PDB file of C-alpha atoms in Angstrom:
ATOM      1  CA  MET A   1      37.276 180.517 155.290  1.00  0.00           C
ATOM      2  CA  ARG A   2      34.544 178.534 153.544  1.00  0.00           C
ATOM      3  CA  PRO A   3      35.483 175.696 151.175  1.00  0.00           C
ATOM      4  CA  ARG A   4      32.980 176.967 148.613  1.00  0.00           C
ATOM      5  CA  LEU A   5      34.853 180.275 148.302  1.00  0.00           C
ATOM      6  CA  LEU A   6      38.159 178.452 147.889  1.00  0.00           C
ATOM      7  CA  LYS A   7      36.750 176.257 145.115  1.00  0.00           C
ATOM      8  CA  GLN A   8      35.409 179.350 143.356  1.00  0.00           C
ATOM      9  CA  PHE A   9      38.792 181.034 143.728  1.00  0.00           C
ATOM     10  CA  LEU A  10      40.581 178.010 142.218  1.00  0.00           C
ATOM     11  CA  ALA A  11      38.156 177.952 139.280  1.00  0.00           C
ATOM     12  CA  ILE A  12      39.106 181.563 138.504  1.00  0.00           C
ATOM     13  CA  CYS A  13      42.788 180.610 138.711  1.00  0.00           C
ATOM     14  CA  ARG A  14      42.253 177.850 136.145  1.00  0.00           C
ATOM     15  CA  HIS A  15      40.398 180.037 133.661  1.00  0.00           C
ATOM     16  CA  GLY A  16      42.059 183.405 134.173  1.00  0.00           C
ATOM     17  CA  THR A  17      38.667 185.066 133.793  1.00  0.00           C
ATOM     18  CA  MET A  18      35.610 185.530 135.974  1.00  0.00           C
ATOM     19  CA  SER A  19      33.330 184.649 133.065  1.00  0.00           C
ATOM     20  CA  GLY A  20      35.031 181.314 132.341  1.00  0.00           C
ATOM     21  CA  ALA A  21      34.973 180.332 135.995  1.00  0.00           C
ATOM     22  CA  ALA A  22      31.323 181.342 136.315  1.00  0.00           C
ATOM     23  CA  ARG A  23      30.423 179.056 133.395  1.00  0.00           C
ATOM     24  CA  GLU A  24      32.317 176.134 134.955  1.00  0.00           C
ATOM     25  CA  LEU A  25      30.669 176.684 138.341  1.00  0.00           C
ATOM     26  CA  GLY A  26      27.212 177.283 136.901  1.00  0.00           C
ATOM     27  CA  ILE A  27      26.693 180.628 138.639  1.00  0.00           C
ATOM     28  CA  ALA A  28      26.250 184.202 137.453  1.00  0.00           C
ATOM     29  CA  GLN A  29      29.415 186.243 136.952  1.00  0.00           C
ATOM     30  CA  PRO A  30      28.275 189.179 139.152  1.00  0.00           C
ATOM     31  CA  ALA A  31      27.606 186.727 141.994  1.00  0.00           C
ATOM     32  CA  LEU A  32      31.075 185.220 141.588  1.00  0.00           C
ATOM     33  CA  SER A  33      32.717 188.650 141.545  1.00  0.00           C
ATOM     34  CA  LYS A  34      30.855 189.527 144.738  1.00  0.00           C
ATOM     35  CA  GLN A  35      32.029 186.309 146.410  1.00  0.00           C
ATOM     36  CA  MET A  36      35.659 187.053 145.484  1.00  0.00           C
ATOM     37  CA  ALA A  37      35.358 190.579 146.825  1.00  0.00           C
ATOM     38  CA  GLN A  38      34.096 189.032 150.075  1.00  0.00           C
ATOM     39  CA  LEU A  39      37.063 186.641 150.157  1.00  0.00           C
ATOM     40  CA  GLU A  40      39.506 189.507 149.635  1.00  0.00           C
ATOM     41  CA  HIS A  41      37.771 191.421 152.431  1.00  0.00           C
ATOM     42  CA  GLU A  42      38.010 188.444 154.810  1.00  0.00           C
ATOM     43  CA  LEU A  43      41.722 187.990 154.089  1.00  0.00           C
ATOM     44  CA  ASP A  44      42.407 191.742 153.926  1.00  0.00           C
ATOM     45  CA  VAL A  45      44.515 191.321 150.766  1.00  0.00           C
ATOM     46  CA  GLN A  46      44.085 191.853 147.033  1.00  0.00           C
ATOM     47  CA  LEU A  47      44.052 188.468 145.307  1.00  0.00           C
ATOM     48  CA  PHE A  48      43.647 189.579 141.681  1.00  0.00           C
ATOM     49  CA  ASP A  49      44.851 192.271 139.343  1.00  0.00           C
ATOM     50  CA  ARG A  50      41.791 192.891 137.176  1.00  0.00           C
ATOM     51  CA  HIS A  51      42.240 193.968 133.553  1.00  0.00           C
ATOM     52  CA  SER A  52      40.344 193.906 130.252  1.00  0.00           C
ATOM     53  CA  ARG A  53      41.491 190.364 129.355  1.00  0.00           C
ATOM     54  CA  GLY A  54      40.517 188.854 132.698  1.00  0.00           C
ATOM     55  CA  VAL A  55      42.480 188.574 135.939  1.00  0.00           C
ATOM     56  CA  THR A  56      45.993 187.677 137.039  1.00  0.00           C
ATOM     57  CA  LEU A  57      47.042 186.622 140.507  1.00  0.00           C
ATOM     58  CA  THR A  58      48.853 188.940 142.861  1.00  0.00           C
ATOM     59  CA  ARG A  59      51.591 187.502 145.061  1.00  0.00           C
ATOM     60  CA  PRO A  60      49.098 186.854 147.909  1.00  0.00           C
ATOM     61  CA  GLY A  61      46.757 185.330 145.333  1.00  0.00           C
ATOM     62  CA  GLU A  62      49.453 182.926 144.130  1.00  0.00           C
ATOM     63  CA  LYS A  63      50.178 181.916 147.730  1.00  0.00           C
ATOM     64  CA  LEU A  64      46.484 181.280 148.354  1.00  0.00           C
ATOM     65  CA  ARG A  65      46.256 179.184 145.178  1.00  0.00           C
ATOM     66  CA  GLN A  66      48.933 176.828 146.480  1.00  0.00           C
ATOM     67  CA  GLU A  67      47.479 176.633 149.992  1.00  0.00           C
ATOM     68  CA  ALA A  68      43.838 176.340 148.876  1.00  0.00           C
ATOM     69  CA  ALA A  69      44.491 173.357 146.625  1.00  0.00           C
ATOM     70  CA  GLU A  70      46.194 171.501 149.482  1.00  0.00           C
ATOM     71  CA  LEU A  71      43.482 172.467 151.989  1.00  0.00           C
ATOM     72  CA  ILE A  72      40.684 171.176 149.760  1.00  0.00           C
ATOM     73  CA  ARG A  73      42.619 167.951 149.172  1.00  0.00           C
ATOM     74  CA  ARG A  74      42.952 167.437 152.923  1.00  0.00           C
ATOM     75  CA  MET A  75      39.266 168.141 153.511  1.00  0.00           C
ATOM     76  CA  GLU A  76      38.366 165.527 150.892  1.00  0.00           C
ATOM     77  CA  ALA A  77      40.704 163.088 152.613  1.00  0.00           C
ATOM     78  CA  ILE A  78      38.956 163.700 155.934  1.00  0.00           C
ATOM     79  CA  ARG A  79      35.559 163.103 154.343  1.00  0.00           C
ATOM     80  CA  GLN A  80      36.837 159.882 152.817  1.00  0.00           C
ATOM     81  CA  ALA A  81      38.294 158.710 156.133  1.00  0.00           C
ATOM     82  CA  ILE A  82      34.961 159.367 157.844  1.00  0.00           C
ATOM     83  CA  ARG A  83      33.057 157.397 155.192  1.00  0.00           C
ATOM     84  CA  THR A  84      35.429 154.440 155.293  1.00  0.00           C
ATOM     85  CA  GLU A  85      36.921 152.849 158.373  1.00  0.00           C
ATOM     86  CA  GLU A  86      40.527 152.697 157.252  1.00  0.00           C
ATOM     87  CA  GLU A  87      41.584 149.897 159.600  1.00  0.00           C
ATOM     88  CA  ASP A  88      39.225 147.531 157.725  1.00  0.00           C
ATOM     89  CA  VAL A  89      40.447 148.450 154.229  1.00  0.00           C
ATOM     90  CA  THR A  90      43.205 146.159 153.041  1.00  0.00           C
ATOM     91  CA  GLY A  91      44.356 144.669 149.776  1.00  0.00           C
ATOM     92  CA  LYS A  92      46.547 145.137 146.729  1.00  0.00           C
ATOM     93  CA  VAL A  93      45.491 147.710 144.116  1.00  0.00           C
ATOM     94  CA  VAL A  94      47.248 147.961 140.741  1.00  0.00           C
ATOM     95  CA  VAL A  95      46.864 151.223 138.832  1.00  0.00           C
ATOM     96  CA  ALA A  96      47.994 151.563 135.217  1.00  0.00           C
ATOM     97  CA  VAL A  97      49.111 155.130 134.492  1.00  0.00           C
ATOM     98  CA  ILE A  98      50.498 156.492 131.234  1.00  0.00           C
ATOM     99  CA  SER A  99      54.187 157.402 131.255  1.00  0.00           C
ATOM    100  CA  SER A 100      53.828 161.187 131.148  1.00  0.00           C
ATOM    101  CA  LEU A 101      51.579 161.284 134.243  1.00  0.00           C
ATOM    102  CA  ALA A 102      52.988 158.408 136.323  1.00  0.00           C
ATOM    103  CA  PRO A 103      55.722 160.344 138.197  1.00  0.00           C
ATOM    104  CA  THR A 104      53.393 163.191 139.202  1.00  0.00           C
ATOM    105  CA  LEU A 105      50.625 160.879 140.415  1.00  0.00           C
ATOM    106  CA  ALA A 106      52.970 158.413 142.113  1.00  0.00           C
ATOM    107  CA  THR A 107      54.697 161.049 144.236  1.00  0.00           C
ATOM    108  CA  GLU A 108      51.306 162.180 145.549  1.00  0.00           C
ATOM    109  CA  LEU A 109      49.457 158.855 145.861  1.00  0.00           C
ATOM    110  CA  TYR A 110      52.068 156.707 147.567  1.00  0.00           C
ATOM    111  CA  PRO A 111      52.619 158.992 150.603  1.00  0.00           C
ATOM    112  CA  ARG A 112      48.894 159.625 151.031  1.00  0.00           C
ATOM    113  CA  LEU A 113      47.974 155.930 150.933  1.00  0.00           C
ATOM    114  CA  GLU A 114      50.790 155.037 153.322  1.00  0.00           C
ATOM    115  CA  GLN A 115      49.562 157.629 155.814  1.00  0.00           C
ATOM    116  CA  GLU A 116      45.805 157.205 155.536  1.00  0.00           C
ATOM    117  CA  TYR A 117      45.355 153.567 154.442  1.00  0.00           C
ATOM    118  CA  PRO A 118      48.416 151.556 155.481  1.00  0.00           C
ATOM    119  CA  GLY A 119      46.534 148.312 154.826  1.00  0.00           C
ATOM    120  CA  ILE A 120      46.366 149.055 151.087  1.00  0.00           C
ATOM    121  CA  SER A 121      49.316 147.922 148.957  1.00  0.00           C
ATOM    122  CA  LEU A 122      49.404 150.305 146.010  1.00  0.00           C
ATOM    123  CA  HIS A 123      51.191 149.333 142.786  1.00  0.00           C
ATOM    124  CA  ILE A 124      51.495 152.042 140.120  1.00  0.00           C
ATOM    125  CA  VAL A 125      52.548 150.579 136.777  1.00  0.00           C
ATOM    126  CA  ASP A 126      53.886 152.824 134.018  1.00  0.00           C
ATOM    127  CA  PHE A 127      52.187 151.909 130.716  1.00  0.00           C
ATOM    128  CA  PRO A 128      52.248 153.433 127.223  1.00  0.00           C
ATOM    129  CA  SER A 129      48.854 154.997 126.558  1.00  0.00           C
ATOM    130  CA  GLU A 130      47.920 152.361 123.979  1.00  0.00           C
ATOM    131  CA  ARG A 131      48.537 149.609 126.582  1.00  0.00           C
ATOM    132  CA  ALA A 132      46.831 151.057 129.647  1.00  0.00           C
ATOM    133  CA  GLY A 133      43.298 150.156 128.559  1.00  0.00           C
ATOM    134  CA  GLN A 134      44.354 146.684 127.448  1.00  0.00           C
ATOM    135  CA  ALA A 135      45.954 146.140 130.846  1.00  0.00           C
ATOM    136  CA  LEU A 136      42.527 146.612 132.422  1.00  0.00           C
ATOM    137  CA  LEU A 137      40.821 144.258 129.986  1.00  0.00           C
ATOM    138  CA  ASN A 138      43.542 141.644 130.581  1.00  0.00           C
ATOM    139  CA  GLU A 139      43.061 142.038 134.358  1.00  0.00           C
ATOM    140  CA  GLU A 140      46.640 143.205 134.779  1.00  0.00           C
ATOM    141  CA  ALA A 141      45.345 146.293 136.597  1.00  0.00           C
ATOM    142  CA  ASP A 142      42.370 147.279 138.734  1.00  0.00           C
ATOM    143  CA  LEU A 143      42.249 150.918 137.596  1.00  0.00           C
ATOM    144  CA  ALA A 144      43.796 152.953 134.790  1.00  0.00           C
ATOM    145  CA  VAL A 145      44.403 156.657 134.227  1.00  0.00           C
ATOM    146  CA  MET A 146      44.460 157.026 130.454  1.00  0.00           C
ATOM    147  CA  PRO A 147      43.501 159.348 127.586  1.00  0.00           C
ATOM    148  CA  ASN A 148      40.579 159.096 125.167  1.00  0.00           C
ATOM    149  CA  ALA A 149      38.896 156.237 127.021  1.00  0.00           C
ATOM    150  CA  ALA A 150      35.382 157.139 125.907  1.00  0.00           C
ATOM    151  CA  THR A 151      36.232 156.696 122.225  1.00  0.00           C
ATOM    152  CA  GLU A 152      38.999 154.084 122.260  1.00  0.00           C
ATOM    153  CA  PHE A 153      37.744 151.812 125.068  1.00  0.00           C
ATOM    154  CA  PRO A 154      33.978 152.387 125.254  1.00  0.00           C
ATOM    155  CA  GLN A 155      33.563 148.995 126.944  1.00  0.00           C
ATOM    156  CA  LEU A 156      35.300 150.324 130.073  1.00  0.00           C
ATOM    157  CA  ARG A 157      33.645 152.343 132.819  1.00  0.00           C
ATOM    158  CA  SER A 158      35.329 155.740 132.790  1.00  0.00           C
ATOM    159  CA  ARG A 159      35.182 158.984 134.759  1.00  0.00           C
ATOM    160  CA  PRO A 160      36.680 162.038 132.992  1.00  0.00           C
ATOM    161  CA  LEU A 161      39.313 163.758 135.117  1.00  0.00           C
ATOM    162  CA  PHE A 162      40.915 166.596 133.164  1.00  0.00           C
ATOM    163  CA  GLU A 163      41.634 167.852 129.668  1.00  0.00           C
ATOM    164  CA  GLU A 164      45.178 168.751 128.652  1.00  0.00           C
ATOM    165  CA  SER A 165      46.177 170.913 125.696  1.00  0.00           C
ATOM    166  CA  PHE A 166      49.163 170.295 123.416  1.00  0.00           C
ATOM    167  CA  TYR A 167      52.110 172.700 123.200  1.00  0.00           C
ATOM    168  CA  PHE A 168      54.978 173.339 120.810  1.00  0.00           C
ATOM    169  CA  LEU A 169      58.085 172.427 122.805  1.00  0.00           C
ATOM    170  CA  THR A 170      61.569 173.710 121.982  1.00  0.00           C
ATOM    171  CA  LYS A 171      64.896 174.283 123.665  1.00  0.00           C
ATOM    172  CA  ALA A 172      64.748 177.618 125.474  1.00  0.00           C
ATOM    173  CA  THR A 173      66.525 180.617 123.991  1.00  0.00           C
ATOM    174  CA  PRO A 174      66.796 184.172 125.372  1.00  0.00           C
ATOM    175  CA  ARG A 175      64.289 185.574 122.873  1.00  0.00           C
ATOM    176  CA  ASP A 176      61.641 182.869 122.899  1.00  0.00           C
ATOM    177  CA  PRO A 177      58.173 184.349 122.221  1.00  0.00           C
ATOM    178  CA  ALA A 178      55.499 183.652 124.800  1.00  0.00           C
ATOM    179  CA  ARG A 179      52.650 183.849 122.302  1.00  0.00           C
ATOM    180  CA  PRO A 180      50.735 180.778 121.073  1.00  0.00           C
ATOM    181  CA  ILE A 181      51.751 179.219 117.773  1.00  0.00           C
ATOM    182  CA  ARG A 182      49.456 178.170 114.923  1.00  0.00           C
ATOM    183  CA  LEU A 183      49.566 174.510 114.001  1.00  0.00           C
ATOM    184  CA  THR A 184      50.457 175.420 110.404  1.00  0.00           C
ATOM    185  CA  GLU A 185      53.580 177.200 111.665  1.00  0.00           C
ATOM    186  CA  ALA A 186      54.578 174.435 114.086  1.00  0.00           C
ATOM    187  CA  ALA A 187      54.067 171.720 111.461  1.00  0.00           C
ATOM    188  CA  GLU A 188      56.674 173.243 109.135  1.00  0.00           C
ATOM    189  CA  LEU A 189      59.535 172.853 111.630  1.00  0.00           C
ATOM    190  CA  PRO A 190      61.483 169.586 112.179  1.00  0.00           C
ATOM    191  CA  LEU A 191      59.708 167.517 114.819  1.00  0.00           C
ATOM    192  CA  VAL A 192      60.255 164.445 116.953  1.00  0.00           C
ATOM    193  CA  LEU A 193      56.942 162.690 117.658  1.00  0.00           C
ATOM    194  CA  PRO A 194      55.736 159.321 118.917  1.00  0.00           C
ATOM    195  CA  PHE A 195      55.009 156.522 116.456  1.00  0.00           C
ATOM    196  CA  ARG A 196      51.706 156.623 114.572  1.00  0.00           C
ATOM    197  CA  SER A 197      50.223 153.961 116.871  1.00  0.00           C
ATOM    198  CA  HIS A 198      50.411 156.375 119.827  1.00  0.00           C
ATOM    199  CA  ASP A 199      47.255 158.292 120.720  1.00  0.00           C
ATOM    200  CA  LEU A 200      49.212 161.527 121.052  1.00  0.00           C
ATOM    201  CA  ARG A 201      50.483 161.235 117.467  1.00  0.00           C
ATOM    202  CA  ARG A 202      47.008 160.398 116.185  1.00  0.00           C
ATOM    203  CA  ARG A 203      45.562 163.504 117.825  1.00  0.00           C
ATOM    204  CA  ILE A 204      48.154 165.723 116.183  1.00  0.00           C
ATOM    205  CA  GLU A 205      47.759 164.045 112.778  1.00  0.00           C
ATOM    206  CA  GLU A 206      43.968 164.430 112.933  1.00  0.00           C
ATOM    207  CA  ALA A 207      44.269 168.138 113.752  1.00  0.00           C
ATOM    208  CA  ALA A 208      46.814 168.686 110.959  1.00  0.00           C
ATOM    209  CA  GLY A 209      44.691 166.731 108.477  1.00  0.00           C
ATOM    210  CA  SER A 210      41.645 168.833 109.328  1.00  0.00           C
ATOM    211  CA  ILE A 211      43.383 171.899 107.879  1.00  0.00           C
ATOM    212  CA  GLY A 212      45.287 170.130 105.092  1.00  0.00           C
ATOM    213  CA  VAL A 213      48.718 170.369 106.730  1.00  0.00           C
ATOM    214  CA  THR A 214      51.500 167.759 106.624  1.00  0.00           C
ATOM    215  CA  LEU A 215      53.719 167.434 109.681  1.00  0.00           C
ATOM    216  CA  ASN A 216      57.489 167.694 109.208  1.00  0.00           C
ATOM    217  CA  VAL A 217      58.305 164.592 111.289  1.00  0.00           C
ATOM    218  CA  LYS A 218      62.093 164.118 111.237  1.00  0.00           C
ATOM    219  CA  TYR A 219      62.298 161.519 114.014  1.00  0.00           C
ATOM    220  CA  GLN A 220      59.861 159.038 115.585  1.00  0.00           C
ATOM    221  CA  THR A 221      60.211 157.313 118.933  1.00  0.00           C
ATOM    222  CA  GLY A 222      58.245 155.371 121.498  1.00  0.00           C
ATOM    223  CA  SER A 223      60.109 156.940 124.426  1.00  0.00           C
ATOM    224  CA  ILE A 224      59.225 160.154 126.221  1.00  0.00           C
ATOM    225  CA  ASN A 225      62.843 160.266 127.448  1.00  0.00           C
ATOM    226  CA  VAL A 226      64.115 160.333 123.853  1.00  0.00           C
ATOM    227  CA  ILE A 227      61.802 163.252 123.051  1.00  0.00           C
ATOM    228  CA  ASP A 228      63.134 164.858 126.229  1.00  0.00           C
ATOM    229  CA  ALA A 229      66.766 164.586 125.230  1.00  0.00           C
ATOM    230  CA  MET A 230      66.336 165.658 121.600  1.00  0.00           C
ATOM    231  CA  VAL A 231      64.309 168.756 122.487  1.00  0.00           C
ATOM    232  CA  GLU A 232      66.601 169.845 125.342  1.00  0.00           C
ATOM    233  CA  ARG A 233      69.653 169.580 123.073  1.00  0.00           C
ATOM    234  CA  GLY A 234      67.967 171.721 120.441  1.00  0.00           C
ATOM    235  CA  MET A 235      67.985 169.018 117.771  1.00  0.00           C
ATOM    236  CA  VAL A 236      64.269 169.303 116.977  1.00  0.00           C
ATOM    237  CA  ALA A 237      60.986 170.527 118.434  1.00  0.00           C
ATOM    238  CA  SER A 238      57.960 168.498 119.483  1.00  0.00           C
ATOM    239  CA  ILE A 239      54.210 168.877 119.984  1.00  0.00           C
ATOM    240  CA  VAL A 240      53.172 167.412 123.324  1.00  0.00           C
ATOM    241  CA  PRO A 241      51.118 167.907 126.493  1.00  0.00           C
ATOM    242  CA  ILE A 242      53.507 169.463 129.017  1.00  0.00           C
ATOM    243  CA  THR A 243      52.929 167.957 132.482  1.00  0.00           C
ATOM    244  CA  HIS A 244      56.126 165.915 132.106  1.00  0.00           C
ATOM    245  CA  TRP A 245      58.084 169.109 131.325  1.00  0.00           C
ATOM    246  CA  LEU A 246      56.617 171.581 133.823  1.00  0.00           C
ATOM    247  CA  GLY A 247      59.732 171.640 136.010  1.00  0.00           C
ATOM    248  CA  ARG A 248      62.066 172.275 133.073  1.00  0.00           C
ATOM    249  CA  ILE A 249      59.755 174.933 131.667  1.00  0.00           C
ATOM    250  CA  ALA A 250      59.801 176.735 135.021  1.00  0.00           C
ATOM    251  CA  ALA A 251      63.614 176.407 135.124  1.00  0.00           C
ATOM    252  CA  GLY A 252      63.938 177.994 131.689  1.00  0.00           C
ATOM    253  CA  GLN A 253      65.392 174.895 130.039  1.00  0.00           C
ATOM    254  CA  VAL A 254      62.611 174.459 127.479  1.00  0.00           C
ATOM    255  CA  THR A 255      59.894 176.718 126.104  1.00  0.00           C
ATOM    256  CA  ALA A 256      56.264 175.698 125.580  1.00  0.00           C
ATOM    257  CA  ARG A 257      53.868 177.590 123.298  1.00  0.00           C
ATOM    258  CA  LEU A 258      50.198 176.670 123.123  1.00  0.00           C
ATOM    259  CA  VAL A 259      49.229 175.194 119.739  1.00  0.00           C
ATOM    260  CA  THR A 260      46.206 176.918 118.189  1.00  0.00           C
ATOM    261  CA  GLU A 261      44.162 177.142 114.981  1.00  0.00           C
ATOM    262  CA  PRO A 262      43.263 174.389 115.618  1.00  0.00           C
ATOM    263  CA  GLY A 263      44.124 173.555 119.183  1.00  0.00           C
ATOM    264  CA  VAL A 264      44.935 169.960 120.062  1.00  0.00           C
ATOM    265  CA  SER A 265      43.871 168.332 123.324  1.00  0.00           C
ATOM    266  CA  ARG A 266      42.974 165.035 124.970  1.00  0.00           C
ATOM    267  CA  VAL A 267      40.860 164.055 127.986  1.00  0.00           C
ATOM    268  CA  HIS A 268      42.232 161.765 130.683  1.00  0.00           C
ATOM    269  CA  SER A 269      39.827 159.457 132.503  1.00  0.00           C
ATOM    270  CA  LEU A 270      39.942 157.089 135.440  1.00  0.00           C
ATOM    271  CA  CYS A 271      38.766 153.686 134.206  1.00  0.00           C
ATOM    272  CA  HIS A 272      37.852 150.254 135.520  1.00  0.00           C
ATOM    273  CA  ARG A 273      36.304 147.090 134.135  1.00  0.00           C
ATOM    274  CA  PRO A 274      32.510 146.981 133.975  1.00  0.00           C
ATOM    275  CA  GLY A 275      30.259 144.274 135.330  1.00  0.00           C
ATOM    276  CA  ARG A 276      31.808 143.891 138.749  1.00  0.00           C
ATOM    277  CA  ASP A 277      31.775 145.745 142.058  1.00  0.00           C
ATOM    278  CA  LEU A 278      34.970 147.475 143.107  1.00  0.00           C
ATOM    279  CA  SER A 279      36.564 146.050 146.240  1.00  0.00           C
ATOM    280  CA  PRO A 280      36.757 148.417 149.238  1.00  0.00           C
ATOM    281  CA  ALA A 281      40.474 148.960 148.614  1.00  0.00           C
ATOM    282  CA  VAL A 282      39.979 149.696 144.905  1.00  0.00           C
ATOM    283  CA  ARG A 283      37.087 152.043 145.717  1.00  0.00           C
ATOM    284  CA  VAL A 284      39.252 153.979 148.170  1.00  0.00           C
ATOM    285  CA  VAL A 285      42.071 154.341 145.639  1.00  0.00           C
ATOM    286  CA  HIS A 286      39.564 155.322 142.925  1.00  0.00           C
ATOM    287  CA  ASP A 287      38.116 158.129 145.054  1.00  0.00           C
ATOM    288  CA  ILE A 288      41.540 159.337 146.195  1.00  0.00           C
ATOM    289  CA  ILE A 289      42.785 159.538 142.600  1.00  0.00           C
ATOM    290  CA  VAL A 290      39.789 161.731 141.722  1.00  0.00           C
ATOM    291  CA  THR A 291      40.484 164.178 144.552  1.00  0.00           C
ATOM    292  CA  GLU A 292      44.260 164.146 144.025  1.00  0.00           C
ATOM    293  CA  VAL A 293      43.938 164.945 140.324  1.00  0.00           C
ATOM    294  CA  GLN A 294      41.572 167.815 141.118  1.00  0.00           C
ATOM    295  CA  SER A 295      44.112 169.153 143.609  1.00  0.00           C
ATOM    296  CA  LEU A 296      47.071 168.720 141.239  1.00  0.00           C
ATOM    297  CA  VAL A 297      45.291 170.534 138.403  1.00  0.00           C
ATOM    298  CA  ALA A 298      44.290 173.360 140.747  1.00  0.00           C
ATOM    299  CA  ALA A 299      47.879 173.648 142.028  1.00  0.00           C
ATOM    300  CA  GLY A 300      49.338 173.703 138.517  1.00  0.00           C
ATOM    301  CA  LYS A 301      51.211 170.409 138.973  1.00  0.00           C
ATOM    302  CA  LEU A 302      49.153 168.832 136.196  1.00  0.00           C
ATOM    303  CA  SER A 303      48.788 170.919 133.054  1.00  0.00           C
ATOM    304  CA  GLY A 304      45.128 171.060 132.112  1.00  0.00           C
ATOM    305  CA  ARG A 305      41.654 171.970 133.175  1.00  0.00           C
ATOM    306  CA  PRO A 306      39.062 169.865 134.998  1.00  0.00           C
ATOM    307  CA  VAL A 307      36.253 168.191 133.099  1.00  0.00           C
ATOM    308  CA  ARG A 308      32.816 168.570 134.631  1.00  0.00           C
ATOM    309  CA  VAL A 309      31.074 165.212 135.079  1.00  0.00           C
TER     310      VAL A 309
END
């Protein structure tokens, strides 16, 4: 099975349509459809249910999505190991990661570095988003995974990783609608949101201001765990990206509805200080983060879509 076909398959999974995936990949839609038909023929299974709105995965398709993301990650790891002699790569690398992404990245990065580059001592530090960029500038970290770097820290070198959309998050009830929710509707309900200094809050306020809407903010907090508790107990709703809540959404504990009209989103980037060469250890960690994030997005462990560089 060729890696190119797997990458095309994962692009379709992300978009839910052949046309969206074709645009991302830069190929014609008929050519992509032909490639997927070839992949289904090679595997002797139907991967997609095709309908007027796009495609949905069959059970074999969902299984392939999980396996393909891991296979591509391992192939990238092999390429990296070939390019770099791992026994010569040593050193401490500090990575600043915002709170909502730190657990997901840490559980993937630590085992991989321990297995493939035991000479690298990885330190993942959980930072609020408004502090991650400053940590780089203050030389408290070698790398940072953070949102809105291009606009808020233009002095840093940044590589866009993925874009995540914001959702209306509530305690789950038996009759929760699955449909998206307009921002005007979400803004009327009692909300718990981060303080105004937080980039997430600023994004929501900007979107609301663009349509002349005032948010009904009942509570403010600097803690994602406080938002967690208040939403799960049904005290209030929130508007947030949902990577942190994916497990509880799948378990039926909370419900997430995509915010639309307008949508709200932010782009996460991998950043480092300009004007200096990355050490071999930092370069290895940088490249592994790029491939791991691609794999996590493809596998649905990070909520979002990749950003083409």
